[in-house]
Short mmCIF file of C-alpha atoms in Angstrom, two decimals:
data_model
loop_
_atom_site.label_atom_id
_atom_site.label_comp_id
_atom_site.label_asym_id
_atom_site.label_seq_id
_atom_site.Cartn_x
_atom_site.Cartn_y
_atom_site.Cartn_z
CA UNK A 1 0.16 0.10 -0.27
CA UNK A 2 1.43 3.31 -0.92
CA UNK A 3 0.57 6.49 1.54
CA UNK A 4 2.47 9.54 2.26
CA UNK A 5 4.61 10.08 5.24
CA UNK A 6 2.72 11.71 7.87
CA UNK A 7 2.50 15.45 7.36
CA UNK A 8 0.26 18.67 8.94
CA UNK A 9 -2.69 19.83 6.66
CA UNK A 10 -3.78 23.09 6.38
CA UNK A 11 -6.50 24.92 4.12
CA UNK A 12 -5.66 28.20 2.71
CA UNK A 13 -8.53 31.03 3.01
CA UNK A 14 -6.64 33.60 0.71
CA UNK A 15 -3.70 34.00 -1.49
CA UNK A 16 -2.09 36.38 0.94
CA UNK A 17 -2.72 33.28 3.81
CA UNK A 18 -1.38 30.66 1.81
CA UNK A 19 1.72 32.73 1.30
CA UNK A 20 1.97 33.68 4.71
CA UNK A 21 1.77 29.92 5.70
CA UNK A 22 4.64 29.67 3.41
CA UNK A 23 6.41 32.33 4.92
CA UNK A 24 6.26 30.88 8.30
CA UNK A 25 6.81 27.47 7.64
CA UNK A 26 9.29 27.70 4.86
CA UNK A 27 10.99 24.86 2.57
CA UNK A 28 9.51 22.03 4.89
CA UNK A 29 5.77 23.21 3.37
CA UNK A 30 4.43 22.66 -0.02
CA UNK A 31 1.54 23.64 -1.54
CA UNK A 32 -1.06 21.38 -2.99
CA UNK A 33 -3.40 22.10 -6.06
CA UNK A 34 -4.59 19.08 -7.85
CA UNK A 35 -1.90 16.64 -5.91
CA UNK A 36 -1.72 14.46 -9.16
CA UNK A 37 2.30 14.78 -9.51
CA UNK A 38 2.45 15.84 -5.70
CA UNK A 39 0.85 12.75 -4.10
CA UNK A 40 2.19 10.05 -6.33
CA UNK A 41 5.86 11.78 -5.26
CA UNK A 42 4.68 11.55 -1.52
CA UNK A 43 3.71 8.00 -1.86
CA UNK A 44 7.48 7.37 -3.19
CA UNK A 45 9.01 9.46 -0.74
CA UNK A 46 10.36 11.41 -3.47
CA UNK A 47 9.09 14.29 -1.67
CA UNK A 48 8.40 14.49 2.07
CA UNK A 49 6.88 17.78 3.27
CA UNK A 50 5.87 18.28 6.70
CA UNK A 51 3.21 20.31 6.05
CA UNK A 52 0.88 20.52 3.17
CA UNK A 53 -0.91 23.78 2.24
CA UNK A 54 -4.31 23.12 0.16
CA UNK A 55 -4.99 25.78 -2.14
CA UNK A 56 -7.73 24.52 -3.96
CA UNK A 57 -10.44 27.07 -2.13
CA UNK A 58 -8.50 30.02 -3.71
CA UNK A 59 -10.79 31.20 -6.07
CA UNK A 60 -9.25 34.14 -7.51
CA UNK A 61 -6.72 31.39 -8.81
CA UNK A 62 -9.00 30.18 -11.47
CA UNK A 63 -9.80 32.30 -14.46
CA UNK A 64 -9.16 32.63 -17.59
CA UNK A 65 -9.69 36.10 -19.24
CA UNK A 66 -8.34 38.84 -21.80
CA UNK A 67 -6.66 41.62 -19.95
CA UNK A 68 -4.12 44.41 -21.09
CA UNK A 69 -3.50 42.61 -24.16
CA UNK A 70 -2.74 39.71 -22.80
CA UNK A 71 -4.52 36.26 -21.80
CA UNK A 72 -4.20 35.60 -18.31
CA UNK A 73 -4.60 32.39 -16.62
CA UNK A 74 -4.76 31.63 -12.87
CA UNK A 75 -2.62 28.75 -11.56
CA UNK A 76 -5.36 26.66 -10.22
CA UNK A 77 -6.77 26.47 -13.50
CA UNK A 78 -7.57 22.76 -14.10
CA UNK A 79 -6.31 20.71 -17.10
CA UNK A 80 -10.00 20.49 -17.99
CA UNK A 81 -11.14 24.30 -18.22
CA UNK A 82 -7.64 24.76 -20.07
CA UNK A 83 -9.28 22.09 -23.03
CA UNK A 84 -12.69 23.68 -22.84
CA UNK A 85 -12.00 27.21 -22.54
CA UNK A 86 -13.40 29.06 -26.00
CA UNK A 87 -11.10 32.39 -25.56
CA UNK A 88 -7.86 29.96 -25.68
CA UNK A 89 -9.00 27.85 -28.53
CA UNK A 90 -9.57 31.13 -30.24
CA UNK A 91 -6.08 32.60 -29.63
CA UNK A 92 -3.99 29.83 -29.16
CA UNK A 93 -5.26 26.56 -30.12
CA UNK A 94 -1.67 24.80 -28.75
CA UNK A 95 -3.57 24.55 -25.82
CA UNK A 96 -6.70 22.49 -26.98
CA UNK A 97 -3.97 20.24 -28.94
CA UNK A 98 -2.17 19.45 -25.97
CA UNK A 99 -4.70 19.06 -23.49
CA UNK A 100 -6.37 16.52 -25.86
CA UNK A 101 -3.24 14.28 -24.87
CA UNK A 102 -2.56 15.01 -21.31
CA UNK A 103 -3.12 12.43 -18.88
CA UNK A 104 -6.61 11.42 -19.33
CA UNK A 105 -9.96 12.93 -18.69
CA UNK A 106 -10.33 12.35 -15.07
CA UNK A 107 -6.99 13.43 -14.17
CA UNK A 108 -7.53 16.18 -16.01
CA UNK A 109 -10.55 16.94 -14.03
CA UNK A 110 -7.89 17.77 -10.86
CA UNK A 111 -4.55 18.71 -12.24
CA UNK A 112 -3.93 22.63 -12.70
CA UNK A 113 -1.69 24.56 -14.94
CA UNK A 114 0.67 26.12 -11.96
CA UNK A 115 1.10 22.63 -10.24
CA UNK A 116 1.92 20.91 -13.87
CA UNK A 117 4.49 24.22 -14.49
CA UNK A 118 5.92 24.01 -10.75
CA UNK A 119 6.54 20.24 -10.78
CA UNK A 120 8.93 21.14 -13.87
CA UNK A 121 9.25 17.55 -15.13
CA UNK A 122 11.08 17.94 -18.45
CA UNK A 123 8.40 15.38 -19.83
CA UNK A 124 5.49 17.95 -18.84
CA UNK A 125 3.77 19.06 -21.93
CA UNK A 126 2.47 22.17 -20.51
CA UNK A 127 5.85 23.88 -20.05
CA UNK A 128 6.38 23.06 -23.84
CA UNK A 129 3.29 24.88 -24.50
CA UNK A 130 3.98 28.14 -22.82
CA UNK A 131 7.48 28.10 -23.87
CA UNK A 132 6.10 28.19 -27.21
CA UNK A 133 3.27 31.04 -26.64
CA UNK A 134 5.84 33.30 -24.72
CA UNK A 135 4.17 33.27 -21.61
CA UNK A 136 5.36 35.12 -18.23
CA UNK A 137 5.07 33.31 -15.05
CA UNK A 138 3.73 35.81 -12.11
CA UNK A 139 5.08 35.14 -8.64
CA UNK A 140 3.82 36.36 -5.08
CA UNK A 141 5.12 36.72 -2.31
CA UNK A 142 4.46 39.01 1.14
CA UNK A 143 6.40 41.83 -0.45
CA UNK A 144 4.69 41.93 -4.01
CA UNK A 145 4.65 40.27 -7.49
CA UNK A 146 7.30 39.71 -10.10
CA UNK A 147 7.21 38.65 -13.41
CA UNK A 148 9.52 35.98 -15.19
CA UNK A 149 9.90 34.68 -18.60
CA UNK A 150 9.11 30.97 -18.97
CA UNK A 151 13.10 30.68 -19.64
CA UNK A 152 13.89 32.25 -16.12
CA UNK A 153 10.98 30.14 -14.45
CA UNK A 154 12.49 27.11 -15.55
CA UNK A 155 15.67 26.43 -13.54
CA UNK A 156 16.25 22.90 -14.35
CA UNK A 157 14.62 19.68 -14.05
CA UNK A 158 11.85 20.01 -10.98
CA UNK A 159 13.09 23.20 -10.15
CA UNK A 160 11.36 26.79 -10.56
CA UNK A 161 12.38 30.22 -9.93
CA UNK A 162 9.53 30.39 -7.28
CA UNK A 163 11.06 30.66 -3.93
CA UNK A 164 10.23 28.90 -0.28
CA UNK A 165 8.02 32.23 0.62
CA UNK A 166 6.60 32.70 -2.45
CA UNK A 167 3.52 31.37 -5.34
CA UNK A 168 2.63 31.00 -8.60
CA UNK A 169 -0.48 32.53 -9.11
CA UNK A 170 -0.83 33.40 -12.87
CA UNK A 171 0.45 32.84 -16.09
CA UNK A 172 0.27 35.86 -18.83
CA UNK A 173 0.31 35.33 -23.00
CA UNK A 174 0.94 38.55 -24.96
CA UNK A 175 -1.50 38.74 -27.59
CA UNK A 176 0.00 39.84 -30.99
CA UNK A 177 -1.73 39.99 -34.45
CA UNK A 178 -1.36 37.36 -36.84
CA UNK A 179 -0.39 34.49 -34.59
CA UNK A 180 -0.84 30.66 -34.97
CA UNK A 181 0.33 27.88 -32.84
CA UNK A 182 -0.25 24.22 -32.50
CA UNK A 183 1.30 21.12 -30.61
CA UNK A 184 2.27 17.56 -31.56
CA UNK A 185 2.65 14.47 -29.08
CA UNK A 186 3.96 10.94 -29.94
CA UNK A 187 3.04 8.91 -26.89
CA UNK A 188 2.99 5.02 -26.64
CA UNK A 189 -0.36 4.95 -24.99
CA UNK A 190 -3.24 6.97 -24.37
CA UNK A 191 -2.51 9.55 -21.53
CA UNK A 192 0.82 8.45 -21.16
CA UNK A 193 3.81 10.97 -20.82
CA UNK A 194 5.34 12.20 -24.10
CA UNK A 195 7.83 10.07 -25.87
CA UNK A 196 8.57 13.62 -27.60
CA UNK A 197 6.39 16.77 -27.73
CA UNK A 198 6.96 19.94 -29.67
CA UNK A 199 4.91 22.97 -29.59
CA UNK A 200 5.23 25.91 -31.78
CA UNK A 201 3.67 29.33 -32.25
CA UNK A 202 4.62 31.86 -35.33
CA UNK A 203 3.53 35.41 -35.64
CA UNK A 204 2.97 36.55 -39.31
CA UNK A 205 3.70 39.93 -40.98
CA UNK A 206 2.32 39.56 -44.24
CA UNK A 207 3.94 36.66 -46.13
CA UNK A 208 6.48 36.21 -43.42
CA UNK A 209 6.96 34.89 -40.30
CA UNK A 210 7.47 37.79 -38.07
CA UNK A 211 8.35 36.22 -34.85
CA UNK A 212 8.36 32.11 -33.92
CA UNK A 213 9.28 30.29 -31.35
CA UNK A 214 9.26 26.00 -30.36
CA UNK A 215 8.88 24.45 -27.15
CA UNK A 216 9.91 20.74 -26.76
CA UNK A 217 9.07 18.37 -23.80
CA UNK A 218 10.94 14.84 -22.72
CA UNK A 219 14.17 15.59 -24.71
CA UNK A 220 16.64 16.52 -22.08
CA UNK A 221 16.47 18.55 -18.61
CA UNK A 222 15.93 21.69 -20.61
CA UNK A 223 12.58 22.93 -21.34
CA UNK A 224 13.34 26.79 -22.21
CA UNK A 225 13.20 28.24 -25.81
CA UNK A 226 15.67 27.26 -28.80
CA UNK A 227 16.94 30.41 -29.64
CA UNK A 228 18.71 29.37 -32.79
CA UNK A 229 15.05 27.73 -33.87
CA UNK A 230 13.61 31.55 -33.34
CA UNK A 231 16.51 33.11 -35.31
CA UNK A 232 15.84 31.00 -38.42
CA UNK A 233 12.00 31.77 -38.33
CA UNK A 234 12.39 35.61 -38.12
CA UNK A 235 11.50 37.49 -41.27
CA UNK A 236 11.26 34.25 -43.61
CA UNK A 237 8.70 33.00 -45.79
CA UNK A 238 7.20 29.93 -44.77
CA UNK A 239 8.12 26.95 -46.47
CA UNK A 240 8.48 23.03 -46.19
CA UNK A 241 12.26 23.93 -46.89
CA UNK A 242 12.10 25.90 -43.55
CA UNK A 243 10.27 23.49 -41.58
CA UNK A 244 12.71 21.20 -42.49
CA UNK A 245 15.54 23.33 -41.58
CA UNK A 246 14.04 24.23 -38.30
CA UNK A 247 13.24 20.82 -37.37
CA UNK A 248 16.96 20.07 -37.94
CA UNK A 249 17.99 23.01 -35.35
CA UNK A 250 15.79 21.78 -32.95
CA UNK A 251 16.63 18.01 -32.96
CA UNK A 252 20.46 19.45 -32.50
CA UNK A 253 19.62 21.71 -29.62
CA UNK A 254 18.16 19.01 -27.52
CA UNK A 255 19.56 16.16 -25.46
CA UNK A 256 17.29 13.18 -25.34
CA UNK A 257 18.38 10.27 -23.61
CA UNK A 258 17.69 6.40 -24.31
CA UNK A 259 14.90 5.04 -21.80
CA UNK A 260 11.92 2.67 -21.98
CA UNK A 261 10.18 5.06 -24.03
CA UNK A 262 12.77 4.87 -26.90
CA UNK A 263 15.98 5.62 -28.17
CA UNK A 264 17.81 8.90 -28.01
CA UNK A 265 18.37 8.42 -31.98
CA UNK A 266 14.51 7.79 -32.29
CA UNK A 267 13.41 10.93 -30.05
CA UNK A 268 16.02 13.08 -32.01
CA UNK A 269 14.01 11.85 -34.87
CA UNK A 270 10.82 12.89 -33.54
CA UNK A 271 11.93 16.60 -32.46
CA UNK A 272 12.65 17.10 -35.74
CA UNK A 273 9.71 15.71 -37.30
CA UNK A 274 7.32 16.95 -34.49
CA UNK A 275 8.65 20.51 -34.65
CA UNK A 276 8.54 20.41 -38.66
CA UNK A 277 4.42 19.22 -38.31
CA UNK A 278 3.82 21.79 -35.54
CA UNK A 279 5.26 24.79 -37.37
CA UNK A 280 3.22 23.72 -40.54
CA UNK A 281 0.16 23.84 -38.59
CA UNK A 282 0.69 26.91 -36.63
CA UNK A 283 1.60 28.79 -40.05
CA UNK A 284 -1.43 27.12 -41.55
CA UNK A 285 -3.42 28.45 -38.60
CA UNK A 286 -1.93 32.16 -38.25
CA UNK A 287 -3.20 32.16 -42.15
CA UNK A 288 -6.60 31.07 -41.56
CA UNK A 289 -6.00 27.81 -43.35
CA UNK A 290 -6.94 25.49 -40.30
CA UNK A 291 -8.89 25.71 -37.39
CA UNK B 1 -7.61 16.28 11.81
CA UNK B 2 -11.49 16.41 11.75
CA UNK B 3 -13.35 16.03 7.90
CA UNK B 4 -17.04 16.06 7.15
CA UNK B 5 -18.05 15.37 3.79
CA UNK B 6 -21.59 14.28 2.21
CA UNK B 7 -21.27 10.66 1.06
CA UNK B 8 -24.03 9.34 -1.02
CA UNK B 9 -26.46 11.97 0.60
CA UNK B 10 -25.06 11.25 4.27
CA UNK B 11 -23.07 13.34 6.14
CA UNK B 12 -19.81 11.35 7.30
CA UNK B 13 -17.64 13.04 10.05
CA UNK B 14 -14.46 11.38 11.02
CA UNK B 15 -11.06 12.27 12.77
CA UNK B 16 -8.39 11.11 10.29
CA UNK B 17 -4.82 11.77 9.67
CA UNK B 18 -4.12 14.31 7.06
CA UNK B 19 -2.33 11.75 4.83
CA UNK B 20 -5.40 9.13 4.35
CA UNK B 21 -6.20 8.98 1.07
CA UNK B 22 -10.00 9.35 -0.13
CA UNK B 23 -9.98 5.85 -1.12
CA UNK B 24 -9.00 4.38 2.14
CA UNK B 25 -11.33 6.68 3.99
CA UNK B 26 -14.24 5.18 2.02
CA UNK B 27 -13.31 1.76 2.13
CA UNK B 28 -11.50 1.59 5.34
CA UNK B 29 -13.38 4.02 7.31
CA UNK B 30 -17.11 4.42 6.07
CA UNK B 31 -16.96 0.63 4.87
CA UNK B 32 -18.01 1.61 1.39
CA UNK B 33 -15.96 -1.08 -0.33
CA UNK B 34 -17.90 -1.08 -3.40
CA UNK B 35 -14.97 1.70 -4.22
CA UNK B 36 -12.16 -0.46 -5.73
CA UNK B 37 -8.17 0.15 -4.79
CA UNK B 38 -6.42 -0.94 -8.01
CA UNK B 39 -3.15 0.52 -9.29
CA UNK B 40 -2.57 3.35 -6.60
CA UNK B 41 -1.11 5.22 -9.03
CA UNK B 42 -4.28 6.99 -11.06
CA UNK B 43 -3.75 5.17 -13.85
CA UNK B 44 -6.29 2.36 -13.85
CA UNK B 45 -9.29 4.33 -12.49
CA UNK B 46 -11.52 1.57 -10.67
CA UNK B 47 -11.12 3.93 -7.49
CA UNK B 48 -13.27 6.69 -9.34
CA UNK B 49 -15.73 8.70 -7.28
CA UNK B 50 -17.58 11.35 -8.26
CA UNK B 51 -16.65 14.86 -6.27
CA UNK B 52 -19.14 17.36 -6.93
CA UNK B 53 -20.44 15.79 -9.55
CA UNK B 54 -16.85 15.16 -11.23
CA UNK B 55 -15.06 12.08 -11.83
CA UNK B 56 -11.95 11.98 -9.32
CA UNK B 57 -9.50 9.05 -9.04
CA UNK B 58 -9.56 8.70 -5.09
CA UNK B 59 -6.14 6.99 -4.91
CA UNK B 60 -4.59 10.38 -5.52
CA UNK B 61 -6.90 12.53 -3.82
CA UNK B 62 -6.72 12.62 0.15
CA UNK B 63 -9.59 12.77 2.21
CA UNK B 64 -8.57 16.29 3.85
CA UNK B 65 -9.08 17.86 0.60
CA UNK B 66 -12.56 16.73 -0.30
CA UNK B 67 -13.89 17.99 3.52
CA UNK B 68 -16.87 19.85 2.97
CA UNK B 69 -17.96 18.76 -0.59
CA UNK B 70 -20.14 15.67 -1.92
CA UNK B 71 -19.05 12.48 -2.82
CA UNK B 72 -21.05 9.76 -4.71
CA UNK B 73 -19.76 6.15 -4.66
CA UNK B 74 -21.22 3.20 -6.70
CA UNK B 75 -23.19 2.58 -3.53
CA UNK B 76 -24.76 5.35 -4.26
CA UNK B 77 -26.21 4.96 -7.64
CA UNK B 78 -29.19 2.59 -6.67
CA UNK B 79 -31.73 4.34 -4.96
CA UNK B 80 -34.56 2.77 -2.76
CA UNK B 81 -33.49 -0.69 -4.57
CA UNK B 82 -34.01 1.19 -8.12
CA UNK B 83 -30.78 0.56 -10.18
CA UNK B 84 -29.17 3.33 -12.06
CA UNK B 85 -29.66 3.19 -15.94
CA UNK B 86 -25.91 2.91 -16.03
CA UNK B 87 -26.01 -0.34 -13.38
CA UNK B 88 -29.01 -1.89 -15.78
CA UNK B 89 -27.05 -1.04 -18.50
CA UNK B 90 -23.79 -2.63 -17.60
CA UNK B 91 -26.22 -5.61 -16.81
CA UNK B 92 -28.13 -5.89 -20.11
CA UNK B 93 -25.10 -5.61 -22.31
CA UNK B 94 -22.41 -7.67 -20.08
CA UNK B 95 -20.39 -4.37 -19.29
CA UNK B 96 -18.39 -6.59 -16.93
CA UNK B 97 -16.49 -9.83 -16.31
CA UNK B 98 -14.61 -9.77 -13.33
CA UNK B 99 -15.96 -6.34 -12.20
CA UNK B 100 -12.79 -5.11 -10.73
CA UNK B 101 -12.99 -1.66 -13.05
CA UNK B 102 -17.00 -1.44 -12.93
CA UNK B 103 -17.46 0.94 -10.13
CA UNK B 104 -15.28 3.22 -11.87
CA UNK B 105 -16.43 2.81 -15.34
CA UNK B 106 -20.07 3.32 -13.94
CA UNK B 107 -19.21 6.16 -12.15
CA UNK B 108 -17.52 7.78 -15.18
CA UNK B 109 -20.66 6.97 -17.24
CA UNK B 110 -22.89 8.32 -14.87
CA UNK B 111 -20.98 11.72 -15.19
CA UNK B 112 -20.70 11.49 -18.32
CA UNK B 113 -24.60 11.42 -19.56
CA UNK B 114 -25.16 14.16 -16.80
CA UNK B 115 -23.20 16.33 -18.99
CA UNK B 116 -24.04 14.69 -22.38
CA UNK B 117 -27.31 12.58 -23.09
CA UNK B 118 -26.52 11.11 -26.11
CA UNK B 119 -22.53 10.58 -26.33
CA UNK B 120 -21.28 9.12 -29.63
CA UNK B 121 -19.02 5.93 -29.25
CA UNK B 122 -16.04 8.35 -29.66
CA UNK B 123 -17.22 10.26 -26.66
CA UNK B 124 -17.76 7.80 -24.57
CA UNK B 125 -14.22 6.02 -25.39
CA UNK B 126 -12.33 9.27 -24.80
CA UNK B 127 -14.39 9.60 -21.38
CA UNK B 128 -13.09 6.23 -20.14
CA UNK B 129 -9.85 6.23 -21.92
CA UNK B 130 -8.46 6.86 -17.87
CA UNK B 131 -9.89 3.58 -17.26
CA UNK B 132 -8.54 0.39 -17.69
CA UNK B 133 -10.55 -3.05 -18.22
CA UNK B 134 -8.52 -6.33 -18.76
CA UNK B 135 -11.42 -8.29 -19.44
CA UNK B 136 -14.01 -7.07 -21.91
CA UNK B 137 -11.72 -5.09 -24.49
CA UNK B 138 -14.26 -2.14 -24.07
CA UNK B 139 -16.77 -2.90 -26.40
CA UNK B 140 -19.66 -4.26 -24.02
CA UNK B 141 -19.03 -1.33 -21.79
CA UNK B 142 -19.25 1.04 -24.68
CA UNK B 143 -22.53 -1.01 -25.28
CA UNK B 144 -23.59 -0.59 -21.86
CA UNK B 145 -23.06 3.40 -21.78
CA UNK B 146 -25.13 3.98 -24.71
CA UNK B 147 -27.69 1.59 -23.31
CA UNK B 148 -28.13 3.92 -20.14
CA UNK B 149 -27.75 6.98 -22.19
CA UNK B 150 -31.04 5.33 -23.81
CA UNK B 151 -33.06 4.55 -20.85
CA UNK B 152 -31.75 7.16 -18.74
CA UNK B 153 -34.28 8.14 -16.26
CA UNK B 154 -35.16 11.85 -15.46
CA UNK B 155 -33.65 11.62 -12.17
CA UNK B 156 -30.04 11.56 -12.70
CA UNK B 157 -27.88 10.54 -9.35
CA UNK B 158 -24.51 12.79 -8.61
CA UNK B 159 -25.07 15.31 -11.04
CA UNK B 160 -23.56 18.42 -9.37
CA UNK B 161 -26.92 20.23 -9.38
#
């Protein structure tokens, strides 16, 4: 029987309350959101917090809204709500692409955006999605808020910029004209972690790509955006040649390892192919040729 | 710590350790052994119960997190001796062989039909994709859920209302 080690539990009544608890309890305390990453870690003793602060009642962290030229998503927004959101589907269909293949519908009823990002598993899909769409992370403490990019947020595997007395409260994605985005994932069976995933977002300026970003999952410790990919995309007209070239750049800039999900060579191949496919669809969507 | 929740319409008020998982609370504390405890890793889905009408894997939920909420287990499907159409459907269409996955399957089916009274095969298969059956090959489960949708009574148990 797998049961977590003993801990003390408290339910936060507001974000301020939650952060004050973390400030007082320090590194021995963890927030629990959906619990679908943290509880399995606790069962296996990979995580052993002395205190759990339940943030499921914090209604101010549940929202998907358009404000000040940004899409803002509360950290407690559940996978199910990301999947169902028409606002997100309209501006960033990459979320719906990804959510369709993240875990299963029952798990998606509990798991959250903030929980997924804070888990910072290199195989986790939403980190790649947020990287592709150039999301920023809002981190709050008793002294105020700071906003960091995904590359500053993701410090390393299972490690983020969120400090012991801080909380990730919101994700913000800038709204820019003529955007398209898409996500491609290869998994061994329904609901599994990715063998490799790739997410792409492009912003068009007439017939050329004004800016483009690719985020990859499950190809090594680094989930941050790939600079040379964006360099190769900027100011260039989309073409099959370009998608292939950028796929090659993506594959050359990741470091997958051979494991039970596949060989390093197979994963490099997937990084190329999935980058190519997601870019192709992102451009088609930006040009209004595909929903 | 003290937890208080509604299970199948009845109040449960218990002193528990915070680390107690919902599946063990339901089975060991309340004696409702219809909820099965399977893989313990949120893969198999036999432990699914409804929390405020939504299917959730109870092996990966703390009982403490559900305090103040409304829980429906498989025992809550039948009311006053009348089976829920989902239960009837699983009987009529042979939706089970060994029966181990059945409680989770039926609760997910109930929640699906509450939201979507006329689901297609694809929608049903997607809804139960977080649950594993090693006997039926799923075909009879899908058929059972169709049967339930076709025969659904006006009263639906476990809806979020």
